[in-house]
Structure formats: C-alpha cells, structure tokens
Coordinates of C-alpha atoms in Angstrom, one line a residue:
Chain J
X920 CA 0.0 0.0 0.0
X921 CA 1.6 3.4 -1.3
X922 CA 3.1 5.9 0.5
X923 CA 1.5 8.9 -1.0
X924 CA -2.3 8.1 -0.2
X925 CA -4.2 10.7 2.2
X926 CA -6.4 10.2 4.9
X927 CA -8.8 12.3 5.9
X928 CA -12.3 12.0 8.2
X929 CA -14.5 14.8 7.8
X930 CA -17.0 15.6 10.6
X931 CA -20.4 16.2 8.7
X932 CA -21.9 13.9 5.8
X933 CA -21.4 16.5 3.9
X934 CA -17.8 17.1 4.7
X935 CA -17.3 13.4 3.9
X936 CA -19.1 14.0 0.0
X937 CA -16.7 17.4 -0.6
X938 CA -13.8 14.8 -0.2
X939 CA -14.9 12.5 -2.3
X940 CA -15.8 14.9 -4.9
X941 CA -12.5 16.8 -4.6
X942 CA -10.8 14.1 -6.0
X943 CA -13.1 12.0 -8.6
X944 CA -12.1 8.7 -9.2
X945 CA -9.3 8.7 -6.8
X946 CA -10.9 9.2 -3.6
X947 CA -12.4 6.3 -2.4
X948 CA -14.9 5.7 1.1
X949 CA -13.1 4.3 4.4
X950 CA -16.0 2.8 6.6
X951 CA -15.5 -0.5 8.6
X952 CA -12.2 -1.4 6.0
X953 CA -12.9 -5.2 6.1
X954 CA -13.3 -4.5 2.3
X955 CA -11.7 -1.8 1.4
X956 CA -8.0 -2.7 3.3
X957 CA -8.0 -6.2 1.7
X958 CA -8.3 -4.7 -1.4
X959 CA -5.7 -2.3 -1.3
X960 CA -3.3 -4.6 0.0
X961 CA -4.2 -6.7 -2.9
X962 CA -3.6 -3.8 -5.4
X963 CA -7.0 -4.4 -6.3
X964 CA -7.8 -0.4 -5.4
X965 CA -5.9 2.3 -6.5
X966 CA -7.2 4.9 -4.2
X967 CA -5.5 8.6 -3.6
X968 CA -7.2 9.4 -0.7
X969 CA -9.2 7.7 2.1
X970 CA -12.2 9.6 3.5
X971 CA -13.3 8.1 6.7
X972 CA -16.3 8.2 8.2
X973 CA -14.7 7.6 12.0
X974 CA -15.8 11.0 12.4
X975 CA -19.6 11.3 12.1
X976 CA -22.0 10.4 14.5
X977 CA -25.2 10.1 12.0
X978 CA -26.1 7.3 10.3
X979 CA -25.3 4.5 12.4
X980 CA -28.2 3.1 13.8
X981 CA -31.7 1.4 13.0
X982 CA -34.4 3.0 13.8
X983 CA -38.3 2.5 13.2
X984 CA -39.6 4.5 11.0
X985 CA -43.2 7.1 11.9
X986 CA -45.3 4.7 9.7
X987 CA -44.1 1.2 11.0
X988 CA -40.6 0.6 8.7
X989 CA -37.3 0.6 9.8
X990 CA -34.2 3.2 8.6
X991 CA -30.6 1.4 9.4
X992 CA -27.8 3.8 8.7
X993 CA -25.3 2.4 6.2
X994 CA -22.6 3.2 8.5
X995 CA -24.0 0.7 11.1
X996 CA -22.0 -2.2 12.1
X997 CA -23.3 -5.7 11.0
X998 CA -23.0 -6.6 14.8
X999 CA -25.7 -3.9 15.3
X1000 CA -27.9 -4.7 12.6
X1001 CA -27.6 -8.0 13.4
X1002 CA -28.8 -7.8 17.2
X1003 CA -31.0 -4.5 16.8
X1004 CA -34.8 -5.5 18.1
X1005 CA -35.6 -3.2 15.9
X1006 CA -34.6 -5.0 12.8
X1007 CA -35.4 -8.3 14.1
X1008 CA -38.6 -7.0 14.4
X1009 CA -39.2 -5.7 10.5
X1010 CA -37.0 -8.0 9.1
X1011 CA -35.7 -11.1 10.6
X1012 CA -33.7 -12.1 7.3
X1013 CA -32.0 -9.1 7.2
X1014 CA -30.9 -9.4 11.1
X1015 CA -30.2 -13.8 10.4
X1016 CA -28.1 -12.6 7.1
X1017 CA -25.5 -10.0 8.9
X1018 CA -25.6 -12.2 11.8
X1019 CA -24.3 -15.0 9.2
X1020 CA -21.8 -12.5 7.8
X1021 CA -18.0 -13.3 8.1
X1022 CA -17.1 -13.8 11.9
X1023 CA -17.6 -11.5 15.3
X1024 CA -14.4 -9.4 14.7
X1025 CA -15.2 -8.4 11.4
X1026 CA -18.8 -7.9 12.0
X1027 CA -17.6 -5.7 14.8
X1028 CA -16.3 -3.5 11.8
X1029 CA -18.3 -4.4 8.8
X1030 CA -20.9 -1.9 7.9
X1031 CA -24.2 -2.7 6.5
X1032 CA -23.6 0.4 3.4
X1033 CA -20.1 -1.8 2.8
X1034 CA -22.0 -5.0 2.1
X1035 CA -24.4 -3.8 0.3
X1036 CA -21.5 -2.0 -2.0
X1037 CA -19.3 -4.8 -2.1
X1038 CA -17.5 -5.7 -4.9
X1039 CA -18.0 -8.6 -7.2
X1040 CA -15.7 -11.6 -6.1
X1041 CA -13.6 -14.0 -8.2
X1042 CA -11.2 -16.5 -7.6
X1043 CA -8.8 -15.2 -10.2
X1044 CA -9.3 -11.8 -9.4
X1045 CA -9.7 -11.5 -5.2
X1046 CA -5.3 -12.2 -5.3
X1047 CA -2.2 -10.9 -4.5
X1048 CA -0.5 -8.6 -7.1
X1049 CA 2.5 -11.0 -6.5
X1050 CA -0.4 -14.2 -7.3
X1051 CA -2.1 -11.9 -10.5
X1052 CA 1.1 -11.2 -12.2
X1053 CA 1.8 -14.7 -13.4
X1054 CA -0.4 -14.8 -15.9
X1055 CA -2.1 -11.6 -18.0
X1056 CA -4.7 -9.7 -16.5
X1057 CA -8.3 -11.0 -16.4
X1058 CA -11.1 -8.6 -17.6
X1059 CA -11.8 -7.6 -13.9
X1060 CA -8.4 -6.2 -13.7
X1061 CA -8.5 -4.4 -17.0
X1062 CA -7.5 -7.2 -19.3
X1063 CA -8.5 -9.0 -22.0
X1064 CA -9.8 -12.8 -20.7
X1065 CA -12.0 -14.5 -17.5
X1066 CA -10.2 -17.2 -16.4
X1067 CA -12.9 -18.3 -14.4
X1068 CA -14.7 -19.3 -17.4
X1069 CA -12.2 -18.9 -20.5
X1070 CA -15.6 -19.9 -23.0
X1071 CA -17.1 -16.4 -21.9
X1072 CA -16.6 -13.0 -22.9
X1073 CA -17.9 -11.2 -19.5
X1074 CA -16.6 -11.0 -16.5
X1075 CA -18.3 -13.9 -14.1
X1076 CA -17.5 -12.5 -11.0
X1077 CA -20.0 -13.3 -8.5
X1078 CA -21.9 -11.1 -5.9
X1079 CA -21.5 -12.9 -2.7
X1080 CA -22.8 -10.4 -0.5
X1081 CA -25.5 -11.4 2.5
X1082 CA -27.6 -8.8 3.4
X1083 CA -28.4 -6.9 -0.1
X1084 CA -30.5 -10.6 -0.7
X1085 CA -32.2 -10.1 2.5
X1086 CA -33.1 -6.6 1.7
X1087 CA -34.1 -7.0 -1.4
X1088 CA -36.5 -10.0 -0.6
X1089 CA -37.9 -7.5 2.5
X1090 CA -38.7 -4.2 -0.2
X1091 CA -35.4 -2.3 0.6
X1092 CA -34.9 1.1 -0.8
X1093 CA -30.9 2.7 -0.6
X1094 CA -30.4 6.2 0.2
X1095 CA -27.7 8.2 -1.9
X1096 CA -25.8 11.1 -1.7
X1097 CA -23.6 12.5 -3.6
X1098 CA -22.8 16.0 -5.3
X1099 CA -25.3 16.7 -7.1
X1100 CA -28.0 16.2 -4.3
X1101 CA -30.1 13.1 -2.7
X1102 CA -32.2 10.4 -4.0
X1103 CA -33.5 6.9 -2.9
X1104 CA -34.0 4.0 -5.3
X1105 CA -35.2 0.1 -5.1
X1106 CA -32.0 -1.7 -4.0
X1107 CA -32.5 -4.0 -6.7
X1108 CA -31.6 -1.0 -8.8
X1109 CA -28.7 -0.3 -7.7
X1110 CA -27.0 -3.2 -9.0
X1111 CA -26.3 -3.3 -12.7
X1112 CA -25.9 -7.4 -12.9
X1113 CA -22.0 -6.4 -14.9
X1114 CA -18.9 -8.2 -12.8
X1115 CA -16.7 -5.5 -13.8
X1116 CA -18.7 -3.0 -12.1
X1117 CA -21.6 -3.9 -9.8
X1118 CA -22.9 -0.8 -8.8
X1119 CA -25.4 1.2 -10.5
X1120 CA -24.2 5.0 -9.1
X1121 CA -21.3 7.2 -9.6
X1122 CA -18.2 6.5 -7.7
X1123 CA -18.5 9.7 -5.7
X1124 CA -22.0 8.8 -4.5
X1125 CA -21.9 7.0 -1.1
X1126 CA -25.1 4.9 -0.1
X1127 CA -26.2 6.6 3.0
X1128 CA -29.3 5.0 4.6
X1129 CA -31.2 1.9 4.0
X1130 CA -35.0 2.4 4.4
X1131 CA -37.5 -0.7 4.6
X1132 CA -41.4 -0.9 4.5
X1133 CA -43.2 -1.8 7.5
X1134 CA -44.3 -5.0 8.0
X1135 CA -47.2 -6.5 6.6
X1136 CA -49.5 -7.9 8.7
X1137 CA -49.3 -12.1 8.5
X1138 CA -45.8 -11.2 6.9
X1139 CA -42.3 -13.0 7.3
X1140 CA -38.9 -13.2 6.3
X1141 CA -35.9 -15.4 6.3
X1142 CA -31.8 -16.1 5.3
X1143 CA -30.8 -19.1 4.4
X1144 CA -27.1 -19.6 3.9
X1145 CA -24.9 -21.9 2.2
X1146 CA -21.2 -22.0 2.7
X1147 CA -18.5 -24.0 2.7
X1148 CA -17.8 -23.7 6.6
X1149 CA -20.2 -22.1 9.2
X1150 CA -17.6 -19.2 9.9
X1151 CA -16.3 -16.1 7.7
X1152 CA -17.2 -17.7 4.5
X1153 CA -18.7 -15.6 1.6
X1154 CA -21.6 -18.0 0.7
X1155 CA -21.9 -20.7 -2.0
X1156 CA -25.2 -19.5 -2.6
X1157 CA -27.6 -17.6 -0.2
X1158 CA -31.2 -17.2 -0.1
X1159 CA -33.5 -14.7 1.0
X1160 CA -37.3 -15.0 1.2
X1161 CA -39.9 -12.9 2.0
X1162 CA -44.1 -13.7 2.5
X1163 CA -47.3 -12.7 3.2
X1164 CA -50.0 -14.9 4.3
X1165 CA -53.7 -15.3 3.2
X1166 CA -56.5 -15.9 5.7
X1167 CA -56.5 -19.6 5.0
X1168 CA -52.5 -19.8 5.5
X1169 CA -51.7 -20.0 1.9
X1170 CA -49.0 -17.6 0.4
X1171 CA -51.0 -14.6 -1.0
X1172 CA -47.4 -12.6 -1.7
X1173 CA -43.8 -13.6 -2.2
X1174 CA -40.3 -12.0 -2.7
X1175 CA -37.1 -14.3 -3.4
X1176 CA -33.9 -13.0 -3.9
X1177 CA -30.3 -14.7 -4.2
X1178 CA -26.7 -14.3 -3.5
X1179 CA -23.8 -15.9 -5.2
X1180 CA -25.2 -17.0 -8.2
X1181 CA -24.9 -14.1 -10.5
X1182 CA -22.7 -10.6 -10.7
X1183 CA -25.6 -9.2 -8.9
X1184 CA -28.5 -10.1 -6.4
X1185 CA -30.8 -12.2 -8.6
X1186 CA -34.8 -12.1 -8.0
X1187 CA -36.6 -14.8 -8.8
X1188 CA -40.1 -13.0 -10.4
X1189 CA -41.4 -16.1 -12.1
X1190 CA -41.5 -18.1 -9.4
X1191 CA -42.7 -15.9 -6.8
X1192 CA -45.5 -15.5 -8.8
X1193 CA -46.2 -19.4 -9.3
X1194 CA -46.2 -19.2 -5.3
X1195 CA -49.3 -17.6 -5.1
X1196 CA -52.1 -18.7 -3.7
X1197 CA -51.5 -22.1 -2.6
X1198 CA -49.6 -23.6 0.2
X1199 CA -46.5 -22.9 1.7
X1200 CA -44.3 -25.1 0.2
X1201 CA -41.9 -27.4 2.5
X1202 CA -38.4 -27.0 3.0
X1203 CA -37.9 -30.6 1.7
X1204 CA -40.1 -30.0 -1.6
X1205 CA -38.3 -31.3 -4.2
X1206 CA -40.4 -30.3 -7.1
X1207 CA -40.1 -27.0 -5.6
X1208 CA -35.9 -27.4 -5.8
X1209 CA -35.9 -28.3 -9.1
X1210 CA -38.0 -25.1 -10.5
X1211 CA -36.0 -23.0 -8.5
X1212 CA -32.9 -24.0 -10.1
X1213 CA -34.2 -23.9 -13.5
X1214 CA -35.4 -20.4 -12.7
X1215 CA -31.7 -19.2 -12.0
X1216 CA -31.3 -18.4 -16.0
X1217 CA -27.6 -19.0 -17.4
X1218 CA -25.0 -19.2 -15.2
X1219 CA -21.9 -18.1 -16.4
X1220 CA -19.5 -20.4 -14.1
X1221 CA -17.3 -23.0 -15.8
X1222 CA -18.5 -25.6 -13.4
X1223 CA -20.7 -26.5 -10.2
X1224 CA -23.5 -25.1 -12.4
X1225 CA -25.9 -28.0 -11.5
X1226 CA -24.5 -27.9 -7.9
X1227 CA -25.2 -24.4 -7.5
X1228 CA -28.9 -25.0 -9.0
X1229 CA -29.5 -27.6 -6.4
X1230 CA -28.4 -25.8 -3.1
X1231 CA -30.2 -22.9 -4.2
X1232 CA -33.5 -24.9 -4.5
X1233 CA -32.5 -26.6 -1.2
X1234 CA -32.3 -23.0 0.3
X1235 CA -35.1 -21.0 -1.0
X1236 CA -37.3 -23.9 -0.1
X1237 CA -35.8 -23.7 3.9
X1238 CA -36.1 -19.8 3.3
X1239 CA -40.0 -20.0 2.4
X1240 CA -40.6 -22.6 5.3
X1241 CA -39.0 -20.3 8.0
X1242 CA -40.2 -17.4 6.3
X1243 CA -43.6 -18.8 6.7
X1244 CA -43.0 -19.3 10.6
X1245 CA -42.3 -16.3 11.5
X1246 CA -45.6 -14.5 9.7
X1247 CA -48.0 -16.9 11.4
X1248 CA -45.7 -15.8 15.0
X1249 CA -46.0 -12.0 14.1
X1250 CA -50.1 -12.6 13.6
X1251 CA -52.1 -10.6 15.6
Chain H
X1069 CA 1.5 10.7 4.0
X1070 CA 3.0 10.0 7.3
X1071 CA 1.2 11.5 10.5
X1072 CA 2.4 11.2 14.2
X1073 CA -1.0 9.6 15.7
X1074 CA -1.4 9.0 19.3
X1075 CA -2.7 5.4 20.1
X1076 CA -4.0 4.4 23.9
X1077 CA -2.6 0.9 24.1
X1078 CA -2.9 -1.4 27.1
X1079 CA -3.9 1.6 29.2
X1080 CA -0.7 3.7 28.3
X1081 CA -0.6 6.5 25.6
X1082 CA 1.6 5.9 22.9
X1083 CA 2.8 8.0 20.1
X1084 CA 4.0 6.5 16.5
X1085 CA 4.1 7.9 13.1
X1086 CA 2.3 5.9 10.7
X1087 CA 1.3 6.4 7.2
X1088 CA -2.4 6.3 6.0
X1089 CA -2.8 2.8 4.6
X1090 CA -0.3 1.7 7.9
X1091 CA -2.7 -1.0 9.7
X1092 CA -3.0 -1.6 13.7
X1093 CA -1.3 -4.7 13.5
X1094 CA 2.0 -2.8 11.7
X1095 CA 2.4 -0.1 14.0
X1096 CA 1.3 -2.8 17.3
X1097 CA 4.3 -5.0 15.8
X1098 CA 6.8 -2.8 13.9
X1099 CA 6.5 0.6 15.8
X1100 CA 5.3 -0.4 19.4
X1101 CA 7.1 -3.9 19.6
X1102 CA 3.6 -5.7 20.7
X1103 CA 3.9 -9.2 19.0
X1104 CA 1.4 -11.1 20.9
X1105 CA -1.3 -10.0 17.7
X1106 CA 0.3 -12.5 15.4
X1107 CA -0.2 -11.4 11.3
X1108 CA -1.4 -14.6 9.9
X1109 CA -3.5 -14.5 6.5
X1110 CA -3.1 -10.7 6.6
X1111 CA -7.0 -10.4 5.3
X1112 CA -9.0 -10.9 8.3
X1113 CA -9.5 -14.7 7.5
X1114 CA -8.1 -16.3 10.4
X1115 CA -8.3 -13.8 14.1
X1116 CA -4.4 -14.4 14.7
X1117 CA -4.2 -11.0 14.8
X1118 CA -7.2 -10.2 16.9
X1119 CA -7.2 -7.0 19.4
X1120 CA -9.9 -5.9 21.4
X1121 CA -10.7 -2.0 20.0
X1122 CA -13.1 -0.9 23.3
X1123 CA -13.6 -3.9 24.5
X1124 CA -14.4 -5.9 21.2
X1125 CA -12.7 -7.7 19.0
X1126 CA -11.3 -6.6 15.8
X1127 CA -9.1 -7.9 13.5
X1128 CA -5.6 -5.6 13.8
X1129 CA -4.8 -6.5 10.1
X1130 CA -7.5 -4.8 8.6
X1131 CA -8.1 -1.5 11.0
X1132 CA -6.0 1.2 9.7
X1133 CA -4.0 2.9 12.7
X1134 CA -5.7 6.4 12.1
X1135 CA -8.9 4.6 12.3
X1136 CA -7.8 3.3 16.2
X1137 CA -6.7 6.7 17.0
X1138 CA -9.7 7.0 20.2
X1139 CA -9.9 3.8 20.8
X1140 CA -9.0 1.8 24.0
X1141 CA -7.0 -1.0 22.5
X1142 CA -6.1 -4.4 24.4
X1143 CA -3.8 -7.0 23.2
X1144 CA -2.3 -10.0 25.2
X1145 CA 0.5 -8.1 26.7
X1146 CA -2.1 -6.1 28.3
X1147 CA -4.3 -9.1 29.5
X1148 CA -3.8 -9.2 33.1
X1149 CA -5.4 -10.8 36.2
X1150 CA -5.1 -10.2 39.9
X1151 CA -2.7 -12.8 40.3
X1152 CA -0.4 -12.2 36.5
X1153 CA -2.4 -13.6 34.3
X1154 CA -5.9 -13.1 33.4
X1155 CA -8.6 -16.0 34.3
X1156 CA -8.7 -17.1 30.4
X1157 CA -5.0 -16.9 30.0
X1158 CA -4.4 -19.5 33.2
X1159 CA -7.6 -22.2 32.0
X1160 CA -5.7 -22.1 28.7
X1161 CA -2.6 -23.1 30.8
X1162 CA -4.7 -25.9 32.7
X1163 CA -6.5 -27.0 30.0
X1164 CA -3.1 -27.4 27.6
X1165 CA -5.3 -25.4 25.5
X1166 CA -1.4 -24.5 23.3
X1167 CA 0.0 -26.1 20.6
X1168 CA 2.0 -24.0 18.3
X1169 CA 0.8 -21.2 19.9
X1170 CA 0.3 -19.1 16.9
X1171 CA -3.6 -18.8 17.1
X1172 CA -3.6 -18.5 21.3
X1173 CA -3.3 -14.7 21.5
X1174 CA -6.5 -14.2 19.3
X1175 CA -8.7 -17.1 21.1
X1176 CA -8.0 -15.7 24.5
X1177 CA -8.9 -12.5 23.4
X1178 CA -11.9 -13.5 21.6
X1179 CA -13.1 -15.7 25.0
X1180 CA -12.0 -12.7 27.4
X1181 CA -14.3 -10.2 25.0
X1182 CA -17.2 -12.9 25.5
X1183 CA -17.2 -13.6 29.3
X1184 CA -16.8 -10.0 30.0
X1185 CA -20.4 -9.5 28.1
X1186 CA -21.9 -12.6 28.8
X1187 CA -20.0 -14.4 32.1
X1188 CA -22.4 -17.7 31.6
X1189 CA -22.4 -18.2 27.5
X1190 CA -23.7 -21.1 26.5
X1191 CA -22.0 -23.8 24.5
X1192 CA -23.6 -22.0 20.9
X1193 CA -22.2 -18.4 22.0
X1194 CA -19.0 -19.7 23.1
X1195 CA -18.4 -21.7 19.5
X1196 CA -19.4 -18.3 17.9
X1197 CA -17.1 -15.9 19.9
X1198 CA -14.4 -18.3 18.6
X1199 CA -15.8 -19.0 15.3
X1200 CA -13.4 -15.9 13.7
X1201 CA -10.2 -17.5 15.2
X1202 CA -8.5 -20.5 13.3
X1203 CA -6.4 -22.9 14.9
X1204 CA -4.0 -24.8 12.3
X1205 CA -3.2 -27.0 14.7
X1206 CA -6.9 -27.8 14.9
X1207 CA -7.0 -28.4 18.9
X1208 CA -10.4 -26.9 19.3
X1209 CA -11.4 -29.5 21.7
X1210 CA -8.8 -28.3 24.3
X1211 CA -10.1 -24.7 23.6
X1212 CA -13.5 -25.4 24.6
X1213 CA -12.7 -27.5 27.5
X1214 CA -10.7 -24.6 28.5
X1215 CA -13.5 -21.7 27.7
X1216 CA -15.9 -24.1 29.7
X1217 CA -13.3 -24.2 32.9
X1218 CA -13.1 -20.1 32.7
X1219 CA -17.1 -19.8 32.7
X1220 CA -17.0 -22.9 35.8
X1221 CA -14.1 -21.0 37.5
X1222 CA -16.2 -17.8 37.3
X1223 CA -19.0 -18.7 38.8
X1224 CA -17.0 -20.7 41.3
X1225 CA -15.0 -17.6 42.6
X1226 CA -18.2 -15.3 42.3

C-alpha cells in the first residue's frame, strides 16, 4: 500500500461527500475497511485518498420509522444490525443474514452500506498482485480474458454479499448522496448485474441509509445460507425469502432474492408469482428445488453449475418454510 | 503521508508515526514492539491478529491505525489478572489449550471479550465468539474444554 495516499475524516456527511468529490475517481470511502484494506493490500484499489467516516456520528443506527418501517444507517456495524430488536422486528432475514456474515471481529467493523456496495468476487481476481502477475490480466483487472470461465466473454465474477438478498426479498430502498444532491432508489436498482462494475451509481455517490417498509400484517422473512464452513465464508449460494399470508395460511405474496449465483442479487419474479395462492411449500419440496434451479437463467461459471442449481433450491425452499414461521408468530 | 498519531494501548498513551494505509497490526508489531497480535493471513480470515478495540474484537490486520486513533485498545501483553495472568490466559494453561501457539493470543482474546459480556455463555455463543479464530493445529477441543473451565471458575469464585 503506497506511501502517497491521504487520509482524511471529515466531521459532517457533507464534509465526507466534498472529499470525495475533490478528487473523482481517486478518492475512495473508508467505513468498517474489512473490504476496502484487503483490497488495497491486494492492489485491487488504486485509491489517492481515504475519507473516513470515523468522524460522524449520523447514520449508524436502526431505527423504526413514523409509519411502522425501519431506517438502518449504512454506517451501522453488521454486529448492530444483526442484534437491533428493531430489525429483528421488521425483518428477521436481514438481522439472520448480517448475523451469518464473516465472523464476530469483522462484523464488529463491517458496515451494513459496505456490504451492500461490495465488490464482485472471483477467484482469479480476489489475489495478490504477487499471485495476478503470473499470468495476464483477467477482464476484472482491466485485461483481456476470465479465467474463471475462459468460454465467456464477460466477467463472471460473482456477488456474494448477504444482506443486499435479504433486503431486497424485505422491499429495501438505498439512500444516496452525492454531489449533485439526494435520491432513494429500489436496492434491486442499484445493482447493474455487470462483474466488472456492480454498482449502478457514480463512484463519488456514497449509499447513506437503507429504508425498509413496515411489516405486513401475517408477513415473514428469512436467510438461508450456504457455505463451505459455518464461519467467515462468503456463501456458495444464499437465499433470501420474504411472505405474506392469506387468511386460509396459503401464500397470497412472495419475494425471493439470491446471493452468489450471478454478478448481482438475482430475483426470482417467475417463481414468486407461481407461489401464489397455494400452500406454503416445505423445505424438503423437491419439485419446488428443481423449478428453483431452473429459474436461476444461465449461469456463467465454468463448473458446479448443477451444484449451485440444487443448493439454491435446497435453500429458497428452507427460506420460504422459515419465512412462513415467522408470519403466522408475528399474527395478531 | 506520514502523521504522528497517538494510540491508547494497554492503558498507556503511545505515540508513533504511521502512514495512512499503515494497519493496527503494523504499528502494534513494527512501531510499538507488541507481537502477541500475530499477522497470519493478513486479510482478516483467520483472528491471529485479533485485538480488542473498546472492549471488542477486531481484526488488527485490517483497521487502519488512524482509524484506532480514540480507541482503547487491548492486546495480550495487556491481558492481566489479579494474580499475572488473566482467568482465560491461566484455564488455557490448565486446559493445555497450546499447541504452536500461533492462534492463542487471538482465542484468548476473543473468550475474554465474550465472558466480559456474557460471564455464563452457553455452548452456541461460546463456538461463535471463537468462530473468527482459526487454529491450524486444529486443537479446538482443548479450547473449549478450556473456555468451559473459565465460565465454571467464574462462577465458582463469584
């Protein structure tokens, strides 16, 4: 890491977007670092100055919303989010999903905004400089091939973050500010599906708060992760499910969303609506594995394509179930 | 850009000069001397370098040392009990909890963050608290068996 990168930590939001501005493209947003320090150890980042947000004292905490919704600050630390009553009362997949983020000491860091603005990961890419120079760069790093899958001509770099699934499934919105002023969008929109560059915003835009809907009444929600080992691990695939119940305890509305499958959070529309009206589906329904693998689209890996099919079925399927659970507990 | 930055480190006030992309774990090892935090994987993937930052843990590797500028921050050397060494350091001992040694710093960190919250975890929290600190020696049992002896000991004595 170079010798001539500045540090800075403005005291007001707006202090922190001046910095950024000053210096477009080369100043880059210091919040928890789990993200950010790997990558400029890594080379990965080649960043000019650091603004830091050690200094402000807004937008750190959740907090329910006049009409019943919930408002986490993106500079909240997954350990919060993850043990707020708060958000384990609006959404319980979003709380289960940081909580199932890396380990304590990094959730102890981690922000919720860095999560939901973290890069697209590769094996071939996520390296040591020393590790990357051996061969030419791939097309994350400016070059001209994926060696992840040498048959495409994209970059397959997967989103592997946890909460934006969660949040997506629940009816998210992000907060931005930048510049040229303020707006909110669906956090589905703010992620452009494109491994090379995930985010759908300019890079001196910083996500600011992340607003969610109150909860429906019979309504539920749940994280389902899949991982190589139960600690730190980015998932293999996660799952995200969201649900409202009819009066006869059959599913009158569903969101699905997914992690690690694609270069960005992937909805599942399709099946959602096939969900409709009729029962909850089990958590061991195999039919119901099966159409949601099919429903993934392409995926651009070289391999574990049909393995990656099947733990997502196994996992939107344990997502619905739980889901499910928790509406008919939050019933009046 | 190099900065003198004051650091509060086991209770004492410390000056070093660091540069902006200098982490907690370079100026703990290389500027203060403190080599209990251990840099392992270097990318927060294994808690060899864990530190308590305010009572929690953190991984040193990845906080930049402007960022801990305000913080209280613990490492082993500053782990003490009434009698020399602190409660978890001493069932480690009795538990022959050790084996290279490598990943001990961390754990004991990680345990002495936990029973300071919660002095009666259960067997779930404790496997969590350590869940961010890899032993390549894989002796886990021993570590449990001496997490389990801390939380008896401190009920014991309380």
């Amino acid at each position: 890491m170079g010798d001539a990168i500045e540090y800075c930590a403005p005291e007001g939001l707006e202090g922190v977007v001046r910095a950024l501005a000053e210096r477009p493209g080369a100043g880059v947003l210091l919040a928890g670092g789990t993200g950010l320090v790997p990558a400029l150890k890594r080379g990965l980042l080649r960043a000019e100055r650091l603004v830091s947000v050690r200094a402000l004292r807004s937008h750190r905490d959740a907090a329910r919303t006049p009409d019943g919704g919930l408002s986490v600050g993106a500079f909240a630390t997954l350990r919060e989010v993850a043990s707020s009553t708060a958000v384990r009362a609006v959404s319980p997949a979003l709380a289960e999903a940081a909580q199932q983020t890396a380990s304590p000491a990094l959730r102890n860091r981690a922000t919720l905004g860095g999560n939901v603005c973290l890069d697209a990961r590769c094996w071939y890419y996520d390296q040591s400089e020393r590790w990357r120079a051996s061969r030419a760069p791939c097309l994350k790093a400016g070059g001209e091939r994926c060696y992840a899958n040498q048959r495409e001509k994209r970059c397959v770099a997967l989103f592997s973050a946890d909460t934006p699934a969660a949040l997506i499934a629940c009816g998210a919105r992000a907060r931005l500010r930048g510049p040229g002023g303020e707006r909110t969008l669906p956090l589905e929109s703010l992620y452009s599906g494109d491994g090379l560059a995930p985010l759908a915003k300019q890079s001196d835009e910083i996500v600011t708060e992340i607003e969610l809907p109150a909860s429906a009444p019979r309504s539920g929600s749940a994280y389902e992760k899949w991982r190589e080992r139960d600690s730190i691990e980015f998932p293999v695939v996660g799952a995200a499910a969201w649900l409202r119940l009819g009066a006869g305890d059959e599913v009158a509305e569903a969101r699905i969303a997914l992690t690690g499958v694609h270069s960005g959070p992937l909805r599942l529309g399709e099946l959602e609506s096939s969900l409709a009206s009729r029962p909850v589906p089990d958590a061991g329904d195999r039919d119901l594995h099966e159409r949601v693998g099919r429903s993934l689209g392409r995926l651009y890996l070289a391999e574990a394509v049909p393995h990656k099919r099947h733990i997502a079925g196994v996992c939107v399927a344990a997502a619905l179930s739980r889901a499910a659970a928790h509406a008919v507990r939050s019933a009046p | 850009m190099k900065q003198l930055i004051e650091l509060n480190v086991n209770g004492q006030t410390r000056d070093v000069v660091a540069r902006a992309t200098d982490t907690l774990l370079d100026v703990l090892r290389d500027g203060l001397g403190l080599t209990g935090a251990k840099r392992g994987c270097d990318l927060g993937a294994c808690g060899a370098c864990t530190v308590l930052a305010d009572g929690r843990p953190v991984n040193a590797c990845l906080v930049l040392a402007f960022e801990a500028v305000g913080s209280e921050i613990v490492t082993i050397e500053g782990l003490k009990g009434a009698g020399g060494l602190h409660p978890v350091q001493q069932a480690f001992v009795e538990a022959g909890a050790v084996q290279c040694g490598f990943c001990t710093p961390g754990q004991v960190l990680a345990v002495a963050a936990l029973l300071a919250e919660c002095p009666d975890p259960d067997e779930a929290r404790i496997r969590e608290a350590l869940s961010g600190n890899v032993c390549r020696c894989t002796g886990y049992v021993k570590v449990l068996d001496a997490v389990r002896n801390a939380v008896r000991g401190a009920k014991g004595s309380a």
